[in-house]
Amino acid sequence: ARGSMAAGWGRPPAAAAITLLLSLGASAPGLLRGAPAARSAASLRPAALRAGEVHRLVTYIFVYEDLISLTCGAIIIWYFAGSFEKNVGTVKHCFLTIAFAVLSALLYLLLETVVSRVSEVEDAKGFMPVAFATLGVSTTRSRMKKALVFGVRIPVVLVPWFMLCIAWFIPHSSLLSNLCGLLIGEAYGLGYCFCLDFPESVGSKLDRVFPFSLLKRVPGLKYIPGSLAERRAFESS
């Protein structure tokens, strides 16, 4: 029993895997056709939002402009989304992914009107703003004082800002949207977005309803329960 539980924990977290599949599905057709217009159909463009395309407040996190960006996005989803899901559970991960995506998008749209007057602003696209939000949550709530990044020990609070500078060099990465994601994540981590939290009991109840009850049954994926006690049982096994 212990071996099977440990093997189960080694499977990819369900929501992170679904996010990766959605990113591939949204980006691959445009990449294969080499059609920029098709690839930008779901990116976060202010003009499209003003035209009423509110779905872009969420869909932009699944869109990538080229193969390098998609590859970087896949690694980021696998690492950041997967780690975050293991910490909070699949239900809360899904909820916070959408919440972080929308809040980051709204802050981006607010700041874009100001920043665009002095500099060209890249359209927001890809999972990176949400990844920075999860990184902001993790570092603000971490008990560690310093972390090892590329062989250098730096204060934990500076890790997201260090990573933000590195992300600047990823093709088609929007510095403004990444900054917005980080600010939203740190605000949530510091307790300013307490309205986004819900009790574990609610998460446990949602584990048993659609679509999460269906997600539990997907073979090859690991559903992370909403209960901290259950998550600890898997980790200890």
PDB file of C-alpha atoms in Angstrom:
ATOM      1  CA  ALA A   1       0.000   0.000   0.000  1.00  0.00           C
ATOM      2  CA  ARG A   2       2.828   2.346   0.905  1.00  0.00           C
ATOM      3  CA  GLY A   3       4.569   1.711  -2.438  1.00  0.00           C
ATOM      4  CA  SER A   4       1.396   2.398  -4.420  1.00  0.00           C
ATOM      5  CA  MET A   5       0.765   5.659  -2.534  1.00  0.00           C
ATOM      6  CA  ALA A   6       4.317   6.822  -3.155  1.00  0.00           C
ATOM      7  CA  ALA A   7       3.996   5.917  -6.825  1.00  0.00           C
ATOM      8  CA  GLY A   8       0.725   7.852  -6.971  1.00  0.00           C
ATOM      9  CA  TRP A   9       2.372  10.914  -5.473  1.00  0.00           C
ATOM     10  CA  GLY A  10       5.029  10.727  -8.191  1.00  0.00           C
ATOM     11  CA  ARG A  11       2.440  11.236 -10.947  1.00  0.00           C
ATOM     12  CA  PRO A  12       2.024  14.771 -12.347  1.00  0.00           C
ATOM     13  CA  PRO A  13      -0.455  16.977 -10.453  1.00  0.00           C
ATOM     14  CA  ALA A  14      -3.775  17.019 -12.283  1.00  0.00           C
ATOM     15  CA  ALA A  15      -4.424  20.765 -12.663  1.00  0.00           C
ATOM     16  CA  ALA A  16      -0.829  21.539 -13.708  1.00  0.00           C
ATOM     17  CA  ALA A  17      -1.003  18.807 -16.359  1.00  0.00           C
ATOM     18  CA  ILE A  18      -4.362  20.135 -17.649  1.00  0.00           C
ATOM     19  CA  THR A  19      -2.907  23.681 -17.793  1.00  0.00           C
ATOM     20  CA  LEU A  20      -0.004  22.377 -19.856  1.00  0.00           C
ATOM     21  CA  LEU A  21      -2.352  20.525 -22.234  1.00  0.00           C
ATOM     22  CA  LEU A  22      -4.532  23.636 -22.658  1.00  0.00           C
ATOM     23  CA  SER A  23      -1.419  25.691 -23.450  1.00  0.00           C
ATOM     24  CA  LEU A  24      -0.339  23.173 -26.085  1.00  0.00           C
ATOM     25  CA  GLY A  25      -3.843  23.058 -27.550  1.00  0.00           C
ATOM     26  CA  ALA A  26      -4.168  26.860 -27.688  1.00  0.00           C
ATOM     27  CA  SER A  27      -0.691  27.544 -29.098  1.00  0.00           C
ATOM     28  CA  ALA A  28       0.250  24.557 -31.279  1.00  0.00           C
ATOM     29  CA  PRO A  29      -2.218  25.169 -34.176  1.00  0.00           C
ATOM     30  CA  GLY A  30      -1.010  28.767 -34.626  1.00  0.00           C
ATOM     31  CA  LEU A  31       2.636  27.724 -34.340  1.00  0.00           C
ATOM     32  CA  LEU A  32       2.192  24.990 -36.943  1.00  0.00           C
ATOM     33  CA  ARG A  33       0.435  27.343 -39.364  1.00  0.00           C
ATOM     34  CA  GLY A  34       2.841  30.194 -38.630  1.00  0.00           C
ATOM     35  CA  ALA A  35      -0.124  32.528 -38.222  1.00  0.00           C
ATOM     36  CA  PRO A  36       0.500  35.326 -35.687  1.00  0.00           C
ATOM     37  CA  ALA A  37      -3.129  36.450 -35.902  1.00  0.00           C
ATOM     38  CA  ALA A  38      -4.330  33.005 -34.843  1.00  0.00           C
ATOM     39  CA  ARG A  39      -1.868  32.887 -31.953  1.00  0.00           C
ATOM     40  CA  SER A  40      -2.932  36.321 -30.668  1.00  0.00           C
ATOM     41  CA  ALA A  41      -6.646  35.441 -30.755  1.00  0.00           C
ATOM     42  CA  ALA A  42      -6.623  34.856 -26.988  1.00  0.00           C
ATOM     43  CA  SER A  43      -3.791  37.125 -25.795  1.00  0.00           C
ATOM     44  CA  LEU A  44      -4.481  40.047 -23.478  1.00  0.00           C
ATOM     45  CA  ARG A  45      -4.820  43.042 -25.787  1.00  0.00           C
ATOM     46  CA  PRO A  46      -6.470  46.190 -24.363  1.00  0.00           C
ATOM     47  CA  ALA A  47      -8.261  46.954 -27.644  1.00  0.00           C
ATOM     48  CA  ALA A  48      -9.853  43.484 -27.657  1.00  0.00           C
ATOM     49  CA  LEU A  49     -10.987  43.879 -24.052  1.00  0.00           C
ATOM     50  CA  ARG A  50     -12.586  47.214 -24.904  1.00  0.00           C
ATOM     51  CA  ALA A  51     -14.417  45.394 -27.698  1.00  0.00           C
ATOM     52  CA  GLY A  52     -16.011  43.098 -25.095  1.00  0.00           C
ATOM     53  CA  GLU A  53     -13.760  40.022 -25.399  1.00  0.00           C
ATOM     54  CA  VAL A  54     -13.660  39.448 -21.636  1.00  0.00           C
ATOM     55  CA  HIS A  55     -12.572  35.796 -22.039  1.00  0.00           C
ATOM     56  CA  ARG A  56      -9.069  37.156 -22.675  1.00  0.00           C
ATOM     57  CA  LEU A  57      -8.779  37.956 -18.957  1.00  0.00           C
ATOM     58  CA  VAL A  58      -8.149  34.209 -18.503  1.00  0.00           C
ATOM     59  CA  THR A  59      -7.297  32.730 -21.911  1.00  0.00           C
ATOM     60  CA  TYR A  60      -4.117  34.791 -22.295  1.00  0.00           C
ATOM     61  CA  ILE A  61      -2.274  32.488 -19.862  1.00  0.00           C
ATOM     62  CA  PHE A  62      -2.527  29.619 -22.380  1.00  0.00           C
ATOM     63  CA  VAL A  63      -1.130  31.495 -25.410  1.00  0.00           C
ATOM     64  CA  TYR A  64       2.475  31.487 -26.696  1.00  0.00           C
ATOM     65  CA  GLU A  65       3.964  33.181 -29.753  1.00  0.00           C
ATOM     66  CA  ASP A  66       6.786  30.779 -30.636  1.00  0.00           C
ATOM     67  CA  LEU A  67       8.315  27.409 -29.800  1.00  0.00           C
ATOM     68  CA  ILE A  68      10.923  28.830 -27.395  1.00  0.00           C
ATOM     69  CA  SER A  69       8.233  30.671 -25.406  1.00  0.00           C
ATOM     70  CA  LEU A  70       6.051  27.554 -25.364  1.00  0.00           C
ATOM     71  CA  THR A  71       8.946  25.417 -24.125  1.00  0.00           C
ATOM     72  CA  CYS A  72       9.786  27.933 -21.386  1.00  0.00           C
ATOM     73  CA  GLY A  73       6.090  28.115 -20.509  1.00  0.00           C
ATOM     74  CA  ALA A  74       5.839  24.321 -20.238  1.00  0.00           C
ATOM     75  CA  ILE A  75       8.809  24.211 -17.830  1.00  0.00           C
ATOM     76  CA  ILE A  76       7.355  27.065 -15.772  1.00  0.00           C
ATOM     77  CA  ILE A  77       3.925  25.398 -15.578  1.00  0.00           C
ATOM     78  CA  TRP A  78       5.470  22.070 -14.625  1.00  0.00           C
ATOM     79  CA  TYR A  79       7.639  23.562 -11.904  1.00  0.00           C
ATOM     80  CA  PHE A  80       5.659  26.456 -10.439  1.00  0.00           C
ATOM     81  CA  ALA A  81       2.089  25.271 -10.987  1.00  0.00           C
ATOM     82  CA  GLY A  82       2.958  21.725  -9.953  1.00  0.00           C
ATOM     83  CA  SER A  83       4.690  22.824  -6.730  1.00  0.00           C
ATOM     84  CA  PHE A  84       1.904  25.245  -5.844  1.00  0.00           C
ATOM     85  CA  GLU A  85      -0.783  22.625  -6.462  1.00  0.00           C
ATOM     86  CA  LYS A  86       0.972  20.158  -4.142  1.00  0.00           C
ATOM     87  CA  ASN A  87       0.986  22.822  -1.429  1.00  0.00           C
ATOM     88  CA  VAL A  88      -2.635  24.008  -1.638  1.00  0.00           C
ATOM     89  CA  GLY A  89      -4.544  21.159  -3.341  1.00  0.00           C
ATOM     90  CA  THR A  90      -6.059  20.878  -6.809  1.00  0.00           C
ATOM     91  CA  VAL A  91      -9.298  22.765  -6.062  1.00  0.00           C
ATOM     92  CA  LYS A  92      -7.619  25.793  -4.522  1.00  0.00           C
ATOM     93  CA  HIS A  93      -4.920  25.757  -7.193  1.00  0.00           C
ATOM     94  CA  CYS A  94      -7.559  25.968  -9.954  1.00  0.00           C
ATOM     95  CA  PHE A  95      -9.414  28.747  -8.158  1.00  0.00           C
ATOM     96  CA  LEU A  96      -6.278  30.788  -7.442  1.00  0.00           C
ATOM     97  CA  THR A  97      -4.914  30.292 -10.975  1.00  0.00           C
ATOM     98  CA  ILE A  98      -8.056  31.928 -12.387  1.00  0.00           C
ATOM     99  CA  ALA A  99      -8.093  34.601  -9.671  1.00  0.00           C
ATOM    100  CA  PHE A 100      -4.402  35.452 -10.158  1.00  0.00           C
ATOM    101  CA  ALA A 101      -4.853  35.503 -13.960  1.00  0.00           C
ATOM    102  CA  VAL A 102      -7.819  37.909 -13.793  1.00  0.00           C
ATOM    103  CA  LEU A 103      -6.380  40.202 -11.107  1.00  0.00           C
ATOM    104  CA  SER A 104      -2.984  40.347 -12.853  1.00  0.00           C
ATOM    105  CA  ALA A 105      -4.763  41.141 -16.136  1.00  0.00           C
ATOM    106  CA  LEU A 106      -6.815  43.946 -14.571  1.00  0.00           C
ATOM    107  CA  LEU A 107      -3.742  45.493 -12.949  1.00  0.00           C
ATOM    108  CA  TYR A 108      -1.861  45.140 -16.262  1.00  0.00           C
ATOM    109  CA  LEU A 109      -4.661  46.933 -18.142  1.00  0.00           C
ATOM    110  CA  LEU A 110      -4.680  49.699 -15.533  1.00  0.00           C
ATOM    111  CA  LEU A 111      -0.912  50.262 -15.690  1.00  0.00           C
ATOM    112  CA  GLU A 112      -0.659  49.719 -19.450  1.00  0.00           C
ATOM    113  CA  THR A 113      -2.522  52.945 -20.164  1.00  0.00           C
ATOM    114  CA  VAL A 114       0.183  54.864 -18.262  1.00  0.00           C
ATOM    115  CA  VAL A 115       3.286  52.887 -19.277  1.00  0.00           C
ATOM    116  CA  SER A 116       2.348  52.816 -22.978  1.00  0.00           C
ATOM    117  CA  ARG A 117       2.698  56.607 -23.097  1.00  0.00           C
ATOM    118  CA  VAL A 118       6.434  56.380 -22.477  1.00  0.00           C
ATOM    119  CA  SER A 119       7.339  52.905 -23.750  1.00  0.00           C
ATOM    120  CA  GLU A 120       6.028  50.138 -25.988  1.00  0.00           C
ATOM    121  CA  VAL A 121       4.214  47.473 -23.960  1.00  0.00           C
ATOM    122  CA  GLU A 122       4.234  43.799 -24.963  1.00  0.00           C
ATOM    123  CA  ASP A 123       0.823  42.080 -25.004  1.00  0.00           C
ATOM    124  CA  ALA A 124       0.369  39.851 -21.967  1.00  0.00           C
ATOM    125  CA  LYS A 125       0.449  36.155 -22.835  1.00  0.00           C
ATOM    126  CA  GLY A 126       1.560  32.895 -21.269  1.00  0.00           C
ATOM    127  CA  PHE A 127       1.457  31.446 -17.768  1.00  0.00           C
ATOM    128  CA  MET A 128       4.350  33.493 -16.410  1.00  0.00           C
ATOM    129  CA  PRO A 129       2.271  36.208 -14.625  1.00  0.00           C
ATOM    130  CA  VAL A 130       0.474  33.457 -12.664  1.00  0.00           C
ATOM    131  CA  ALA A 131       3.819  31.744 -11.969  1.00  0.00           C
ATOM    132  CA  PHE A 132       5.151  35.009 -10.536  1.00  0.00           C
ATOM    133  CA  ALA A 133       2.010  35.307  -8.419  1.00  0.00           C
ATOM    134  CA  THR A 134       2.605  31.833  -6.939  1.00  0.00           C
ATOM    135  CA  LEU A 135       6.285  32.719  -6.400  1.00  0.00           C
ATOM    136  CA  GLY A 136       5.214  35.905  -4.621  1.00  0.00           C
ATOM    137  CA  VAL A 137       2.917  33.902  -2.329  1.00  0.00           C
ATOM    138  CA  SER A 138       5.631  31.341  -1.544  1.00  0.00           C
ATOM    139  CA  THR A 139       8.377  33.860  -0.743  1.00  0.00           C
ATOM    140  CA  THR A 140       6.235  36.159   1.409  1.00  0.00           C
ATOM    141  CA  ARG A 141       5.070  33.188   3.490  1.00  0.00           C
ATOM    142  CA  SER A 142       8.424  31.396   3.606  1.00  0.00           C
ATOM    143  CA  ARG A 143      10.173  30.969   6.961  1.00  0.00           C
ATOM    144  CA  MET A 144      13.560  30.836   5.260  1.00  0.00           C
ATOM    145  CA  LYS A 145      15.758  33.935   5.364  1.00  0.00           C
ATOM    146  CA  LYS A 146      17.935  33.121   2.337  1.00  0.00           C
ATOM    147  CA  ALA A 147      17.657  30.921  -0.763  1.00  0.00           C
ATOM    148  CA  LEU A 148      20.198  29.475  -3.171  1.00  0.00           C
ATOM    149  CA  VAL A 149      19.623  30.784  -6.723  1.00  0.00           C
ATOM    150  CA  PHE A 150      22.092  29.719  -9.436  1.00  0.00           C
ATOM    151  CA  GLY A 151      24.713  29.061  -6.765  1.00  0.00           C
ATOM    152  CA  VAL A 152      24.263  32.444  -5.060  1.00  0.00           C
ATOM    153  CA  ARG A 153      22.603  32.864  -1.647  1.00  0.00           C
ATOM    154  CA  ILE A 154      20.220  35.818  -1.654  1.00  0.00           C
ATOM    155  CA  PRO A 155      17.428  36.950   0.712  1.00  0.00           C
ATOM    156  CA  VAL A 156      14.199  35.064  -0.001  1.00  0.00           C
ATOM    157  CA  VAL A 157      12.236  38.312  -0.429  1.00  0.00           C
ATOM    158  CA  LEU A 158      14.518  39.256  -3.332  1.00  0.00           C
ATOM    159  CA  VAL A 159      14.157  35.930  -5.202  1.00  0.00           C
ATOM    160  CA  PRO A 160      11.030  36.944  -7.215  1.00  0.00           C
ATOM    161  CA  TRP A 161      12.642  40.254  -8.257  1.00  0.00           C
ATOM    162  CA  PHE A 162      15.808  38.432  -9.312  1.00  0.00           C
ATOM    163  CA  MET A 163      13.696  36.007 -11.358  1.00  0.00           C
ATOM    164  CA  LEU A 164      11.771  38.938 -12.851  1.00  0.00           C
ATOM    165  CA  CYS A 165      15.017  40.293 -14.285  1.00  0.00           C
ATOM    166  CA  ILE A 166      15.859  36.879 -15.780  1.00  0.00           C
ATOM    167  CA  ALA A 167      12.358  36.531 -17.288  1.00  0.00           C
ATOM    168  CA  TRP A 168      12.951  39.792 -19.160  1.00  0.00           C
ATOM    169  CA  PHE A 169      15.179  37.844 -21.575  1.00  0.00           C
ATOM    170  CA  ILE A 170      12.538  35.221 -22.459  1.00  0.00           C
ATOM    171  CA  PRO A 171      11.134  35.963 -25.960  1.00  0.00           C
ATOM    172  CA  HIS A 172       7.715  37.659 -26.067  1.00  0.00           C
ATOM    173  CA  SER A 173       7.615  37.869 -22.274  1.00  0.00           C
ATOM    174  CA  SER A 174       5.786  40.950 -20.983  1.00  0.00           C
ATOM    175  CA  LEU A 175       7.739  42.562 -18.151  1.00  0.00           C
ATOM    176  CA  LEU A 176       4.683  44.579 -17.124  1.00  0.00           C
ATOM    177  CA  SER A 177       2.360  41.554 -16.896  1.00  0.00           C
ATOM    178  CA  ASN A 178       4.998  39.573 -14.964  1.00  0.00           C
ATOM    179  CA  LEU A 179       5.383  42.484 -12.546  1.00  0.00           C
ATOM    180  CA  CYS A 180       1.605  42.640 -12.112  1.00  0.00           C
ATOM    181  CA  GLY A 181       1.473  38.918 -11.350  1.00  0.00           C
ATOM    182  CA  LEU A 182       4.233  39.274  -8.754  1.00  0.00           C
ATOM    183  CA  LEU A 183       2.503  42.231  -7.068  1.00  0.00           C
ATOM    184  CA  ILE A 184      -0.812  40.335  -6.891  1.00  0.00           C
ATOM    185  CA  GLY A 185       0.907  37.242  -5.461  1.00  0.00           C
ATOM    186  CA  GLU A 186       2.768  39.240  -2.814  1.00  0.00           C
ATOM    187  CA  ALA A 187      -0.424  41.078  -1.866  1.00  0.00           C
ATOM    188  CA  TYR A 188      -2.180  37.728  -1.428  1.00  0.00           C
ATOM    189  CA  GLY A 189       0.784  36.262   0.481  1.00  0.00           C
ATOM    190  CA  LEU A 190       0.799  39.223   2.882  1.00  0.00           C
ATOM    191  CA  GLY A 191      -2.929  38.792   3.564  1.00  0.00           C
ATOM    192  CA  TYR A 192      -4.325  41.723   1.590  1.00  0.00           C
ATOM    193  CA  CYS A 193      -6.438  39.444  -0.643  1.00  0.00           C
ATOM    194  CA  PHE A 194      -7.982  37.401   2.177  1.00  0.00           C
ATOM    195  CA  CYS A 195     -11.277  37.343   0.243  1.00  0.00           C
ATOM    196  CA  LEU A 196      -9.682  34.783  -2.098  1.00  0.00           C
ATOM    197  CA  ASP A 197      -9.222  32.273   0.736  1.00  0.00           C
ATOM    198  CA  PHE A 198     -11.797  29.648   1.627  1.00  0.00           C
ATOM    199  CA  PRO A 199     -11.786  27.059   4.448  1.00  0.00           C
ATOM    200  CA  GLU A 200     -10.330  23.589   3.943  1.00  0.00           C
ATOM    201  CA  SER A 201     -13.782  22.135   4.580  1.00  0.00           C
ATOM    202  CA  VAL A 202     -15.042  23.903   1.435  1.00  0.00           C
ATOM    203  CA  GLY A 203     -12.104  22.527  -0.559  1.00  0.00           C
ATOM    204  CA  SER A 204     -12.845  19.004   0.703  1.00  0.00           C
ATOM    205  CA  LYS A 205     -16.491  19.337  -0.323  1.00  0.00           C
ATOM    206  CA  LEU A 206     -15.527  20.627  -3.780  1.00  0.00           C
ATOM    207  CA  ASP A 207     -13.227  17.592  -4.169  1.00  0.00           C
ATOM    208  CA  ARG A 208     -16.408  15.506  -4.385  1.00  0.00           C
ATOM    209  CA  VAL A 209     -18.329  17.561  -6.975  1.00  0.00           C
ATOM    210  CA  PHE A 210     -18.013  17.980 -10.753  1.00  0.00           C
ATOM    211  CA  PRO A 211     -15.597  18.671 -12.441  1.00  0.00           C
ATOM    212  CA  PHE A 212     -13.164  17.760  -9.654  1.00  0.00           C
ATOM    213  CA  SER A 213     -14.788  14.402  -9.011  1.00  0.00           C
ATOM    214  CA  LEU A 214     -14.159  13.606 -12.697  1.00  0.00           C
ATOM    215  CA  LEU A 215     -10.587  14.926 -12.557  1.00  0.00           C
ATOM    216  CA  LYS A 216      -9.851  12.444  -9.770  1.00  0.00           C
ATOM    217  CA  ARG A 217     -10.542   9.584 -12.158  1.00  0.00           C
ATOM    218  CA  VAL A 218      -8.220  10.679 -14.979  1.00  0.00           C
ATOM    219  CA  PRO A 219      -5.586   7.925 -15.271  1.00  0.00           C
ATOM    220  CA  GLY A 220      -1.934   8.935 -15.001  1.00  0.00           C
ATOM    221  CA  LEU A 221      -2.647  12.168 -13.098  1.00  0.00           C
ATOM    222  CA  LYS A 222      -2.424  12.840  -9.379  1.00  0.00           C
ATOM    223  CA  TYR A 223      -5.335  14.666  -7.810  1.00  0.00           C
ATOM    224  CA  ILE A 224      -4.145  16.655  -4.770  1.00  0.00           C
ATOM    225  CA  PRO A 225      -6.834  16.692  -2.029  1.00  0.00           C
ATOM    226  CA  GLY A 226      -8.020  19.914  -0.428  1.00  0.00           C
ATOM    227  CA  SER A 227      -7.432  18.603   3.099  1.00  0.00           C
ATOM    228  CA  LEU A 228      -4.003  19.365   4.569  1.00  0.00           C
ATOM    229  CA  ALA A 229      -4.142  16.136   6.604  1.00  0.00           C
ATOM    230  CA  GLU A 230      -4.645  14.081   3.436  1.00  0.00           C
ATOM    231  CA  ARG A 231      -1.826  15.910   1.632  1.00  0.00           C
ATOM    232  CA  ARG A 232       0.529  15.261   4.536  1.00  0.00           C
ATOM    233  CA  ALA A 233      -0.431  11.581   4.538  1.00  0.00           C
ATOM    234  CA  PHE A 234       0.637  11.320   0.867  1.00  0.00           C
ATOM    235  CA  GLU A 235       3.886  13.196   1.497  1.00  0.00           C
ATOM    236  CA  SER A 236       4.847  11.102   4.516  1.00  0.00           C
ATOM    237  CA  SER A 237       4.159   7.898   2.570  1.00  0.00           C
TER     238      SER A 237
END
